[in-house]
PDB file of C-alpha atoms in Angstrom:
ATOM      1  CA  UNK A 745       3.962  20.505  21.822  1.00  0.00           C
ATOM      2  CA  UNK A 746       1.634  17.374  22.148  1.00  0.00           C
ATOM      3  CA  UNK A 747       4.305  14.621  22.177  1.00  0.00           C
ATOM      4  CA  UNK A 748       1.796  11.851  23.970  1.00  0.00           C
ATOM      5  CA  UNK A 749      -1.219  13.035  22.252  1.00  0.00           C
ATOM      6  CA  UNK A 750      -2.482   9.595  19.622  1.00  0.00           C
ATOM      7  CA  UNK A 751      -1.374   9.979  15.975  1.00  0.00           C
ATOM      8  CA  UNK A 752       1.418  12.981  16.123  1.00  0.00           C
ATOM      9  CA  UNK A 753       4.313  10.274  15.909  1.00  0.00           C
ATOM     10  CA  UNK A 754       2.662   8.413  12.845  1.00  0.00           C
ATOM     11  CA  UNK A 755       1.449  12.028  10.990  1.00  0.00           C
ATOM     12  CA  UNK A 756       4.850  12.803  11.569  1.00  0.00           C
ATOM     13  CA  UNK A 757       6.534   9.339  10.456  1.00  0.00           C
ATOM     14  CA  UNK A 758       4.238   9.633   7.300  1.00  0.00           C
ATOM     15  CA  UNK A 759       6.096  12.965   6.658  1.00  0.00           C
ATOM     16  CA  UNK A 760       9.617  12.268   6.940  1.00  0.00           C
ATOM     17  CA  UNK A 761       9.129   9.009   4.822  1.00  0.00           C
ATOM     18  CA  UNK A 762       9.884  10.313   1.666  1.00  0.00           C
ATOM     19  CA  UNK A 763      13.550  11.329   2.875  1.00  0.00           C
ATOM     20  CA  UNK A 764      14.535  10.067   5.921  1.00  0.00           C
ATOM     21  CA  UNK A 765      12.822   6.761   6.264  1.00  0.00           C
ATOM     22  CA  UNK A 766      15.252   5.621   9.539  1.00  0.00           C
ATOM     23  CA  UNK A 767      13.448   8.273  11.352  1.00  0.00           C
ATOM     24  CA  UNK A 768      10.026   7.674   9.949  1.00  0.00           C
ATOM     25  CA  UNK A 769      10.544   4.172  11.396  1.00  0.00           C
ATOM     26  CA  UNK A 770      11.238   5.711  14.624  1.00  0.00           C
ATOM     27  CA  UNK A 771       8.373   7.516  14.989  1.00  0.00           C
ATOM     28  CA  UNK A 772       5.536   4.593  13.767  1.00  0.00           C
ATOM     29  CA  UNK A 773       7.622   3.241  17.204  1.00  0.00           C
ATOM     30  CA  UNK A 774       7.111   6.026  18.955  1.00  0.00           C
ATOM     31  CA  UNK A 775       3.542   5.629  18.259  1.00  0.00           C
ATOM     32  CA  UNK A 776       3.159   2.009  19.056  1.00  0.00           C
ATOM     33  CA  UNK A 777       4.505   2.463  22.544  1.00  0.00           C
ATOM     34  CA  UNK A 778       1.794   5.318  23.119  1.00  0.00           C
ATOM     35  CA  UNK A 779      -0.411   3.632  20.849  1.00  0.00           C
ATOM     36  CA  UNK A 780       0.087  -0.005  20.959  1.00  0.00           C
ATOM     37  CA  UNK A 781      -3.074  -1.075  18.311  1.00  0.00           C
ATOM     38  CA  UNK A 782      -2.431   1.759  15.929  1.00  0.00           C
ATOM     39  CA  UNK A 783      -2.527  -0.404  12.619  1.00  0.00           C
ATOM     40  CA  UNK A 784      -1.227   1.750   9.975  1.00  0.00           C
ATOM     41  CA  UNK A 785       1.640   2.535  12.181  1.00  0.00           C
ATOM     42  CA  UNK A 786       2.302  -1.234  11.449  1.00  0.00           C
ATOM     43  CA  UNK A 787       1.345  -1.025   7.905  1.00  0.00           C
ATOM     44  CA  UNK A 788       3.294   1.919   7.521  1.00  0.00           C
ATOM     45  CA  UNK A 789       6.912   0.094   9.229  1.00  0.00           C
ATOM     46  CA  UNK A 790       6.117  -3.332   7.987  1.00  0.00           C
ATOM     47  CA  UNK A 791       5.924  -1.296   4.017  1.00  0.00           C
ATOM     48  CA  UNK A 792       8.485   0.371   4.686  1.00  0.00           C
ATOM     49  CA  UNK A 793      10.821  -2.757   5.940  1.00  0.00           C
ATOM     50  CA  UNK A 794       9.852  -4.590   2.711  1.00  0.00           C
ATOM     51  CA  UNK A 795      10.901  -2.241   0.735  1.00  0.00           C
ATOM     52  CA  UNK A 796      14.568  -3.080   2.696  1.00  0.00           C
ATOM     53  CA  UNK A 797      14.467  -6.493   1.862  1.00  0.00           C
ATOM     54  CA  UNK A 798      13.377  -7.190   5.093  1.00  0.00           C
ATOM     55  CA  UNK A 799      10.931  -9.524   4.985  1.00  0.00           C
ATOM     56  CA  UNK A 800      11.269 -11.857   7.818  1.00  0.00           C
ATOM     57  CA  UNK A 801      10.707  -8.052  10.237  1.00  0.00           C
ATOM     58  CA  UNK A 802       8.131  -6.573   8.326  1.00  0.00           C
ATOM     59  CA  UNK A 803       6.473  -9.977   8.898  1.00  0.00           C
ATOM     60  CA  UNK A 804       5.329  -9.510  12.585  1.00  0.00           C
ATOM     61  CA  UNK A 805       4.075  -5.968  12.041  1.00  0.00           C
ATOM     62  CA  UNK A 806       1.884  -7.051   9.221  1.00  0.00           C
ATOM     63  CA  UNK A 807       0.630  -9.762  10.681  1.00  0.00           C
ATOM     64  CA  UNK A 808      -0.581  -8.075  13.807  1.00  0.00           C
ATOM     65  CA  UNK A 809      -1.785  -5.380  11.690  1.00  0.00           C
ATOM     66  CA  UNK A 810      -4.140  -7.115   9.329  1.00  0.00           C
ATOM     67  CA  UNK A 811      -5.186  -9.068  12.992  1.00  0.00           C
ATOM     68  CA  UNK A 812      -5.990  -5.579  14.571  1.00  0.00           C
ATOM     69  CA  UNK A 813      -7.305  -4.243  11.246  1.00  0.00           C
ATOM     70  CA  UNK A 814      -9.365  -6.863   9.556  1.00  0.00           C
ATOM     71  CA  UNK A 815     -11.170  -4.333   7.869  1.00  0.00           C
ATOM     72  CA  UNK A 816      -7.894  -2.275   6.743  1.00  0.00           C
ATOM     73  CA  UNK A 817      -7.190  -2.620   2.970  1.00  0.00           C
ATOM     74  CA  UNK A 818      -3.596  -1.696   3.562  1.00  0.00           C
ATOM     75  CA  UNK A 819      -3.419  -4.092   6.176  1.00  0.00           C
ATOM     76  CA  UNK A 820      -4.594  -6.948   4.004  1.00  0.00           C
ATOM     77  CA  UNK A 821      -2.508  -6.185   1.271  1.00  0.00           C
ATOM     78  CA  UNK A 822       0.919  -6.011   2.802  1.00  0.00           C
ATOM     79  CA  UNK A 823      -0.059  -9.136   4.769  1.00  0.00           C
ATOM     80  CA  UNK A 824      -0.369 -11.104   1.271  1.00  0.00           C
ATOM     81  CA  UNK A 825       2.452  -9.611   0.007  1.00  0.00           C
ATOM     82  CA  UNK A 826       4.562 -11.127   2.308  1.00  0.00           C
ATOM     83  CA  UNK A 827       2.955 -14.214   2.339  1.00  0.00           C
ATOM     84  CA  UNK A 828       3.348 -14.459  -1.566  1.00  0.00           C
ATOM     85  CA  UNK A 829       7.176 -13.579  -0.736  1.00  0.00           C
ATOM     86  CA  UNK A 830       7.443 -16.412   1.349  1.00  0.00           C
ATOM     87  CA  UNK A 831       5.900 -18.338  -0.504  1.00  0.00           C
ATOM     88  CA  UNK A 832       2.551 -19.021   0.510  1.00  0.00           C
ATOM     89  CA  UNK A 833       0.353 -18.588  -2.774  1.00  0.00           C
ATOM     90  CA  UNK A 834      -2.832 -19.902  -0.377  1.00  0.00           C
ATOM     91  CA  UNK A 835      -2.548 -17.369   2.161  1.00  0.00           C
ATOM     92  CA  UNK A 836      -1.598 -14.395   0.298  1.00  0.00           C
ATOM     93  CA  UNK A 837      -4.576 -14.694  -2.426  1.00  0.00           C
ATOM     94  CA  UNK A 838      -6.763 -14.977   0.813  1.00  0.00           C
ATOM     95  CA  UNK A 839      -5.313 -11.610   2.125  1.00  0.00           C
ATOM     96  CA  UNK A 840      -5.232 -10.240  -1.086  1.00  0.00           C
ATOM     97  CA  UNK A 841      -8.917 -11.233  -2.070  1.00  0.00           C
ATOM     98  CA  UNK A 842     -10.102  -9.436   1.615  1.00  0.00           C
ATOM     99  CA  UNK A 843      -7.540  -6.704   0.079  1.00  0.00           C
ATOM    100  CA  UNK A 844      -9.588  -6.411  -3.370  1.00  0.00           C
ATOM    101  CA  UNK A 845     -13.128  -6.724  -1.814  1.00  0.00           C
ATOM    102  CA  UNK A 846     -12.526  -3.491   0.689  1.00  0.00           C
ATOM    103  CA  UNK A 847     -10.617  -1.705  -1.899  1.00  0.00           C
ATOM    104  CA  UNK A 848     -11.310  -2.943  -5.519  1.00  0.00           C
ATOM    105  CA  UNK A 849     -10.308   0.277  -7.320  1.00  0.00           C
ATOM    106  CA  UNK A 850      -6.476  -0.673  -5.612  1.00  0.00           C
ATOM    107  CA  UNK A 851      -4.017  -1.237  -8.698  1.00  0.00           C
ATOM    108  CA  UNK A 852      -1.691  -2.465  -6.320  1.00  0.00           C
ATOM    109  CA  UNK A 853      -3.863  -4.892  -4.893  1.00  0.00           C
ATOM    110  CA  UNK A 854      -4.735  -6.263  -8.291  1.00  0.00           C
ATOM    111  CA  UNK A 855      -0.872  -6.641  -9.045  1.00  0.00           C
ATOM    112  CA  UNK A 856      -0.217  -8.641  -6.313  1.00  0.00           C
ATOM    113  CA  UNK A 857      -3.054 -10.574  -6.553  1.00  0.00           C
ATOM    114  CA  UNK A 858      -2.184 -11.239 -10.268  1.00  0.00           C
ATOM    115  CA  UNK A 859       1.333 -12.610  -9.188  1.00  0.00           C
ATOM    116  CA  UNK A 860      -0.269 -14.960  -6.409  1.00  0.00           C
ATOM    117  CA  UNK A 861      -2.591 -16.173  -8.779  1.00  0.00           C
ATOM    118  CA  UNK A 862       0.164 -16.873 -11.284  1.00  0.00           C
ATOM    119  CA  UNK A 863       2.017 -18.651  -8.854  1.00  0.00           C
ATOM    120  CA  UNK A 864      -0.871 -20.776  -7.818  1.00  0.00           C
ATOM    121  CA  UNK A 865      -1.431 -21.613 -11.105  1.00  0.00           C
ATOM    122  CA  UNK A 866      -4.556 -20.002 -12.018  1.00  0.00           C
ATOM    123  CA  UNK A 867      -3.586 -18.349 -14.943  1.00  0.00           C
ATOM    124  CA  UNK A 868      -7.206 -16.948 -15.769  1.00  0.00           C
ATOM    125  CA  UNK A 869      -7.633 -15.173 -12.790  1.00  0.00           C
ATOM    126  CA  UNK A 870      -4.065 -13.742 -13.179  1.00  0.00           C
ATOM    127  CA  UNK A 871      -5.292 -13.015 -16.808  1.00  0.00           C
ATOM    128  CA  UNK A 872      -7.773 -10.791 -15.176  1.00  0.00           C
ATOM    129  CA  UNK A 873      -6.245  -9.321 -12.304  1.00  0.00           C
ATOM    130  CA  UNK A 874      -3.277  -8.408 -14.421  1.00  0.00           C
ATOM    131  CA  UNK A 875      -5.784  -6.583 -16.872  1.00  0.00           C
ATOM    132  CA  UNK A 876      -8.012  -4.913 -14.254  1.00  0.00           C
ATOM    133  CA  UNK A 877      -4.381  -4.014 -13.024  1.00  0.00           C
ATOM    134  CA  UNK A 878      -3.732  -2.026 -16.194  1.00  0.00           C
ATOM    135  CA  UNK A 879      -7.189  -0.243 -16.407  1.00  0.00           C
ATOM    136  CA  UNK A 880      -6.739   0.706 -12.878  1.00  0.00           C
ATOM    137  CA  UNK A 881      -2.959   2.268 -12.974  1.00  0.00           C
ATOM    138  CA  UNK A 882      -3.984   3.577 -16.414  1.00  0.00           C
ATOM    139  CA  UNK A 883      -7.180   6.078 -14.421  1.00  0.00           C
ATOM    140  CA  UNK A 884      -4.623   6.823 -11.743  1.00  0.00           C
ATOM    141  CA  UNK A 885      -1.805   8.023 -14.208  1.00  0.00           C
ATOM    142  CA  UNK A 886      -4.977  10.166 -15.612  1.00  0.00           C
ATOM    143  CA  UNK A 887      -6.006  11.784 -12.440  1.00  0.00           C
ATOM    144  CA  UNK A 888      -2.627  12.733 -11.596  1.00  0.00           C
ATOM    145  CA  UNK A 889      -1.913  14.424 -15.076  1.00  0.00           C
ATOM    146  CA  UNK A 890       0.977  12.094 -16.255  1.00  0.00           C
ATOM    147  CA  UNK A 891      -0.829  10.622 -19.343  1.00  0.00           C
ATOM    148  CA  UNK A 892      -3.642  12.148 -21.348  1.00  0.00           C
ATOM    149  CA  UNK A 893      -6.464  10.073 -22.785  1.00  0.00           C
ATOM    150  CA  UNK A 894      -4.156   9.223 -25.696  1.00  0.00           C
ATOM    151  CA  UNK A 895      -1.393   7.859 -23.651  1.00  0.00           C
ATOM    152  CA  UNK A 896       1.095  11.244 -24.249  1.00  0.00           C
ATOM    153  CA  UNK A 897       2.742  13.227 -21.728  1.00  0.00           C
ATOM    154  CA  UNK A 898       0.198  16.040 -20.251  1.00  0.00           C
ATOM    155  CA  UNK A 899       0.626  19.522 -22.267  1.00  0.00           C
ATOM    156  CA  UNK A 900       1.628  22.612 -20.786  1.00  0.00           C
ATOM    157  CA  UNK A 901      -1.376  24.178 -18.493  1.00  0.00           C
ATOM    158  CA  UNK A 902      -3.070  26.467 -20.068  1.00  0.00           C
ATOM    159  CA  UNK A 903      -5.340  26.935 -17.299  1.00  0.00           C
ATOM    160  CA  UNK A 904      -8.230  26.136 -19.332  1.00  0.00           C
ATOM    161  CA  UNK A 905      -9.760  23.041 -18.938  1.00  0.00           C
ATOM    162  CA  UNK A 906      -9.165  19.607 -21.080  1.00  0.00           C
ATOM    163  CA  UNK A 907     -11.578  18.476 -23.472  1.00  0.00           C
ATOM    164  CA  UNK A 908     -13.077  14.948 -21.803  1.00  0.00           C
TER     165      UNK A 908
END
């Protein structure tokens, strides 16, 4: 009904991602004609073309993405994950540092900040990213109900309340 009006392509992209991530790309496109500076339309294609293999074309998006978004977390990260890819330890802790101080509670920030560390050879600060990692994913997996506090599978809902 509103095909011009900002955001309906991405909100839409974002929903067909899950299963039909040709036409998800199609629309973040769709939304960077109407919307050239739309960064997580970038964030969202440039993601999405990693996980593809795709490095050297996610490259541009997330570049001009973390340049448009400074600020954007997502941005950041996806940026230094490419750069650790290509094998720029340097630039992808930088990204991923900007990455961890807008978002610190980000496991997936942490991981790939672990790995760049690694690779840079600062094993102590992997050390630690790689353990804030696990505390991290560990509250996450909590909050969605896939591990209790004892590391089991959730039990059936009772619709009562579990004991904290």
């Amino acid at each position: 009904k509103y095909p011009d009006a900002p955001n309906v392509h991405y909100v839409y992209g974002t929903y067909l991602m899950g299963d039909r991530p040709a036409e998800a790309l199609e629309q973040f496109n769709i939304e960077l004609q109407r919307s050239p500076e739309h960064v997580l339309a970038r964030v969202q294609i440039a993601q999405e073309l990693i996980k593809q293999g795709e490095f050297d074309r996610a490259s541009p998006y997330a570049t001009e993405a973390a340049r448009l978004g400074p600020n954007n977390f997502m941005a950041r990260r996806v940026l230094g994950q490419l750069k650790l890819q290509a094998g720029d330890a340097s630039g992808a802790i930088a990204h991923l540092e900007a990455a961890r101080g807008l978002e610190p509670t980000s496991p997936s920030v942490r991981y790939h900040l672990a790995r760049a560390y690694q690779r840079a050879g600062r094993g102590d600060d992997a050390k630690r990213e790689r353990a804030e990692f696990s505390r991290l994913e560990s509250i996450q997996q909590r909050k969605r109900g896939r591990v209790n506090t004892l590391g089991e599978e959730p039990a059936e809902d009772t619709g009562r309340e579990r004991p904290r």
